[in-house]
Amino acid sequence: MNHTREEKVKQLRIIEIDRMIRSGSYPNASRLKAHFEVSRATIMRDIEFLRDRYNAPLEYDPMQNGYYYTDPTFFVQSVMLSEAEVFSVSVIQPLLEQYKNTPLEAAMKNIFSKLTDMLPKEVSMDTTFIGKDITFISDPLPKIEDETFTTVFKAMRTKQTISFAYRALNRSEYSQHRANPYHVLCQKGNWYMLAYDYNRNKITTFSLARFKDISIEENTFSIPKDFTPRNYIDSSFGVWTTEAEPVKIELLFAKEINTYILERNWHETQELRQNEDGTVYLSFMSNQMQETLHWVMHFGSAVKVLNPPGLAEDVRKEAEKILKNFQ
């Protein structure tokens, strides 16, 4: 503990010595000793540390009776990271794999490399242990064409209409669309665009992975003042475009998975409690019936829909379809 504290104090002293030298005040050992209230031997070790570890172009000017840099552009990179912070930086790069379906992957890795290059030489990060000690599992993600990604963002910035071919989830062919892109959102690595669709004359959600042959038109547009993404999606639960009012969804989970349900924050409006028999009650407000249906189904027989009746009926119908596939 004391050794770690001494190293931090030393690092802070080195940064201050560097600042004093760059200020052109030509500090010498006597001035530095008095300033920091340390011994002359400590100051001389700091001077050697600057030369040896930072390769500082440090020289003593007898006429000025103090130290200066022969290269006036030199400075100590004053970034201090704790062990926990170094670890956090180390795990960023593997996490970028979640974005390998978009041009963001290369851009973010480039930014990450530039940031690590800015770190001082004292900070060494051995990330080799990350690969064998930590595993990152992400959902299988669809490929998004670079042209689609960059064109959508450019059109949003310039407020221009785009035209593109789009393959809907339940279609085998592409159809032509014109749209004004208002907003882009990412749900678990999947990228979507909220846009005014001229074909349907309403705001629609498009998956960027289903685009092809995209282009920007000369036509410009303005986003309505009353537009807000929250009116069309549930930021906690789904991206299905709907103008339906949120309803109270009530679920009852089996006691066999009660810990799994209780330890998570499923929705910003949730009410969560464990019953005396070990079952768990969960309720939240949402208008994302389709997303909720898919989410409920993956719990199988461990969940029961209490409300709304329409959702319970949709689960029953979906279960019947699944059963038919195995008859």
Coordinates of N, CA and C in Angstrom, one line a residue, residues 7 10-11 14 45-56 74 76-77 120-124:
E7 N 4.7 5.7 -5.3 CA 4.8 5.8 -6.7 C 3.9 6.9 -7.3
K10 N 5.4 10.2 -6.5 CA 6.6 10.4 -7.4 C 6.1 10.8 -8.8
Q11 N 5.1 10.2 -9.3 CA 4.6 10.5 -10.6 C 4.0 11.9 -10.6
I14 N 7.0 14.2 -10.8 CA 7.6 14.3 -12.1 C 6.8 15.2 -13.0
R45 N 17.2 11.8 -8.2 CA 16.6 10.6 -8.8 C 15.5 10.9 -9.7
D46 N 14.7 11.9 -9.4 CA 13.6 12.3 -10.3 C 14.2 12.8 -11.7
I47 N 15.3 13.5 -11.6 CA 15.9 14.1 -12.8 C 16.4 12.9 -13.7
E48 N 17.0 11.9 -13.0 CA 17.5 10.7 -13.8 C 16.3 9.9 -14.3
F49 N 15.3 9.9 -13.6 CA 14.1 9.2 -14.0 C 13.5 9.8 -15.3
L50 N 13.5 11.1 -15.3 CA 13.0 11.8 -16.5 C 13.9 11.5 -17.7
R51 N 15.2 11.4 -17.5 CA 16.1 11.2 -18.6 C 16.0 9.7 -19.1
D52 N 15.9 8.8 -18.1 CA 16.0 7.3 -18.4 C 14.7 6.8 -18.9
R53 N 13.6 7.1 -18.2 CA 12.3 6.5 -18.5 C 11.5 7.2 -19.5
Y54 N 11.6 8.6 -19.5 CA 10.9 9.4 -20.5 C 11.7 9.8 -21.7
N55 N 13.1 9.5 -21.6 CA 14.0 10.0 -22.6 C 13.9 11.5 -22.8
A56 N 13.7 12.2 -21.7 CA 13.6 13.6 -21.8 C 14.9 14.3 -22.2
F74 N 8.9 18.9 -26.2 CA 8.8 17.7 -25.4 C 7.9 18.0 -24.2
V76 N 5.9 15.6 -20.7 CA 5.6 14.3 -20.1 C 4.1 14.1 -20.2
Q77 N 3.8 12.9 -20.8 CA 2.4 12.5 -21.0 C 1.8 12.2 -19.6
P120 N 1.3 7.2 -21.1 CA 2.8 7.3 -20.8 C 3.4 5.9 -20.7
K121 N 4.7 5.9 -20.9 CA 5.4 4.6 -21.0 C 5.4 3.8 -19.7
E122 N 5.1 4.5 -18.5 CA 5.0 3.7 -17.3 C 3.8 2.7 -17.3
V123 N 2.8 3.1 -18.1 CA 1.6 2.2 -18.1 C 1.8 1.1 -19.2
S124 N 1.9 -0.1 -18.7 CA 2.0 -1.2 -19.6 C 0.8 -2.1 -19.4

